């Protein structure tokens, strides 16, 4: 089995480490410009000899197509990748692409489900493994695990927890593939919800409208990749990371 991981997000790292130990990971592909993330991947590559492909922004699809064919990929596992993947690319690996989405699909489809679930004070989030299709987060579900969301959980903490739940789902998928099957179920579109990428307005605290619990939830949802919830003091912008 020849597994490729496509990711721009550190919540992929538990799965990367596990596949390296099992000698199943053939490459990691990323478009990330994060210095810390690239350093982490390069350290892993040096120790394990697993190659890292850093895609160019304008030529990423052509590069990825050539690379997958060269590597004879059996399956691609995706953890946080912002580009739309075409049907042509999806058809290259024998088992296609499987995405690990940090919500219980079909709820909270979209580019930042962690932010919206914490902001909405959802008590139970999740991680869903699903076959990727031409539509965003709409492919058949292979498996879902719940992720409890406490009142103090930040977005960073959620991603950290989701990484280990994703590892459990990934191992289930690998076991299924080793006996030549990958069962899945269609999503219910009638229950689907989609949330856009949060805007600056979505990040702003509304002191006169929001309850204390809603403000704390917003701050937690903005910690830390979004830089903090937005407010102003004497016309100066402040971003609050903790409350």
XYZ file of C-alpha atoms in Angstrom:
243
model
C 0.000 0.000 0.000
C 1.373 3.382 -1.028
C -0.110 6.187 1.094
C 0.368 9.917 0.431
C -0.670 12.614 2.923
C -1.784 16.001 1.582
C -1.921 18.620 4.316
C -1.369 22.224 5.356
C -2.376 21.606 8.966
C -0.488 20.272 11.973
C -3.429 18.118 13.109
C -2.135 15.631 10.496
C 1.033 14.981 12.472
C -0.132 12.060 14.698
C -1.193 10.212 11.527
C 2.072 11.086 9.777
C 4.110 9.712 12.674
C 2.034 6.524 12.841
C 2.356 5.804 9.110
C 6.100 6.462 9.254
C 6.479 3.911 12.056
C 4.491 1.355 10.022
C 6.527 2.104 6.860
C 3.342 2.906 4.932
C 3.864 6.618 4.223
C 5.459 7.311 0.851
C 5.342 11.130 0.866
C 3.847 14.264 2.419
C 2.569 17.025 0.135
C 1.897 20.595 1.282
C 1.331 24.146 0.058
C 1.873 25.679 3.497
C 4.139 28.703 3.929
C 4.302 28.251 7.723
C 7.950 28.171 8.730
C 7.229 26.131 11.883
C 5.174 23.540 10.000
C 7.759 23.158 7.235
C 10.520 22.804 9.816
C 8.525 20.065 11.562
C 7.986 18.223 8.269
C 11.637 18.545 7.257
C 12.780 17.110 10.591
C 10.456 14.151 10.072
C 11.750 13.684 6.522
C 15.390 13.737 7.630
C 14.815 10.993 10.190
C 12.497 8.804 8.107
C 13.593 9.473 4.480
C 9.941 10.191 3.600
C 10.030 12.875 0.868
C 8.261 16.228 1.202
C 6.758 17.877 -1.879
C 6.125 21.613 -1.479
C 3.648 22.579 -4.197
C 3.914 25.903 -6.016
C 0.780 28.015 -5.708
C 0.180 28.499 -9.443
C 1.221 25.017 -10.623
C 0.084 22.877 -7.715
C -2.444 20.783 -9.668
C -0.017 19.853 -12.436
C 2.731 19.103 -9.919
C 0.453 16.943 -7.789
C -0.839 14.989 -10.794
C 2.675 14.139 -11.962
C 3.800 13.262 -8.450
C 0.874 10.929 -7.685
C 1.414 9.025 -10.916
C 5.148 8.762 -10.281
C 4.587 7.537 -6.726
C 1.849 5.103 -7.871
C -0.269 6.257 -4.937
C -2.829 3.779 -3.590
C -4.703 6.436 -1.600
C -4.296 10.074 -0.531
C -5.244 11.151 3.000
C -6.116 14.854 3.249
C -5.901 16.943 6.440
C -6.737 20.618 5.990
C -6.109 21.547 2.341
C -7.696 24.743 1.005
C -7.548 24.082 -2.757
C -10.402 22.479 -4.714
C -9.284 19.090 -6.026
C -10.575 18.221 -9.487
C -12.290 14.970 -10.443
C -9.315 14.205 -12.686
C -6.940 14.325 -9.717
C -9.326 12.394 -7.477
C -9.329 9.503 -9.948
C -5.554 8.959 -9.979
C -5.057 6.882 -6.781
C -6.606 3.389 -6.729
C -8.756 4.263 -3.679
C -9.107 7.974 -4.388
C -8.761 10.727 -1.765
C -10.045 10.517 1.830
C -10.507 13.784 3.742
C -10.476 14.120 7.531
C -12.905 16.939 8.304
C -13.132 18.308 11.875
C -16.917 18.146 12.338
C -19.642 15.526 12.247
C -20.615 15.749 8.597
C -22.961 16.689 7.033
C -23.086 19.429 9.673
C -20.541 22.250 9.516
C -19.258 21.721 6.005
C -16.874 24.474 4.952
C -13.330 25.789 5.398
C -13.262 26.450 9.173
C -15.701 24.179 11.030
C -13.709 24.368 14.275
C -14.254 28.134 14.603
C -18.005 27.890 14.020
C -18.603 24.919 16.329
C -16.824 26.577 19.258
C -18.416 29.977 18.544
C -21.869 28.333 18.394
C -21.171 26.616 21.739
C -21.770 23.152 20.305
C -21.257 20.576 23.055
C -20.004 17.831 20.763
C -17.961 18.337 17.623
C -16.318 15.546 15.712
C -13.935 14.285 13.080
C -15.283 12.660 9.906
C -13.404 10.609 7.333
C -15.105 10.824 3.955
C -14.373 10.095 0.335
C -13.608 13.308 -1.503
C -15.895 14.257 -4.383
C -16.246 17.214 -6.742
C -18.310 19.096 -4.116
C -16.904 20.531 -0.890
C -17.163 18.090 2.075
C -20.019 16.196 0.404
C -18.484 12.770 -0.305
C -19.608 9.469 1.223
C -18.792 9.063 4.929
C -16.433 6.255 5.950
C -16.486 6.923 9.699
C -17.128 9.586 12.344
C -15.902 10.034 15.909
C -17.282 12.622 18.396
C -15.001 15.278 19.908
C -16.350 16.764 23.182
C -16.195 20.581 23.319
C -15.929 21.975 26.829
C -16.497 25.618 27.774
C -12.720 26.258 27.923
C -11.729 24.463 24.715
C -9.905 26.675 22.212
C -9.631 26.098 18.474
C -5.993 25.049 18.917
C -6.982 22.522 21.582
C -9.760 21.155 19.356
C -7.317 20.656 16.476
C -4.896 18.871 18.797
C -7.633 16.516 20.018
C -8.955 16.007 16.481
C -5.524 14.851 15.347
C -5.669 11.820 17.640
C -9.274 11.008 16.751
C -8.292 11.227 13.068
C -5.485 8.748 13.771
C -8.068 6.229 15.030
C -10.169 6.655 11.888
C -7.113 6.423 9.663
C -6.034 3.131 11.247
C -9.549 1.770 10.718
C -9.315 2.743 7.034
C -5.864 1.193 6.601
C -7.110 -2.076 8.134
C -10.095 -2.087 5.757
C -7.860 -1.433 2.748
C -5.560 -4.289 3.721
C -8.462 -6.687 3.131
C -9.447 -4.867 -0.052
C -12.543 -2.923 0.979
C -13.553 0.562 2.080
C -17.272 0.752 2.981
C -18.963 4.153 3.105
C -22.404 5.756 3.322
C -23.838 8.770 1.434
C -24.362 11.956 3.427
C -27.852 13.290 4.075
C -28.028 16.583 2.216
C -31.258 17.483 4.016
C -29.264 17.703 7.276
C -26.261 19.486 5.766
C -25.082 22.902 6.928
C -22.323 24.981 5.357
C -20.344 27.765 7.030
C -18.219 30.210 5.063
C -14.749 31.311 6.043
C -15.144 33.716 9.016
C -14.907 37.396 8.121
C -13.484 40.210 10.223
C -17.047 41.028 11.291
C -17.537 37.457 12.537
C -14.450 37.832 14.758
C -15.587 41.081 16.386
C -16.950 41.120 19.942
C -20.353 42.812 20.236
C -20.326 43.835 23.886
C -23.882 45.199 23.965
C -25.440 42.227 22.162
C -23.587 39.129 23.342
C -23.850 37.295 26.637
C -20.694 36.578 28.645
C -20.693 32.923 27.564
C -20.960 33.920 23.896
C -18.012 36.317 24.185
C -15.837 33.678 25.845
C -16.819 31.140 23.184
C -15.877 33.614 20.431
C -12.487 34.274 22.059
C -11.841 30.531 22.343
C -12.853 30.046 18.701
C -10.287 32.680 17.629
C -7.402 31.110 19.584
C -4.921 30.964 18.000
C -4.744 30.725 14.200
C -7.174 33.650 13.777
C -5.142 35.846 16.101
C -7.847 36.471 18.695
C -11.320 37.987 18.918
C -11.450 41.618 17.770
C -12.395 44.653 19.830
C -11.354 48.329 20.061
C -10.028 50.448 22.899
C -9.800 54.225 22.258
C -9.942 53.450 18.516
C -7.015 51.020 18.757
C -7.515 47.459 17.521
C -7.094 44.724 20.136
C -7.239 40.972 19.644
C -8.097 38.900 22.716
C -6.833 35.312 22.907
C -7.938 34.300 26.399
C -10.711 35.124 28.839
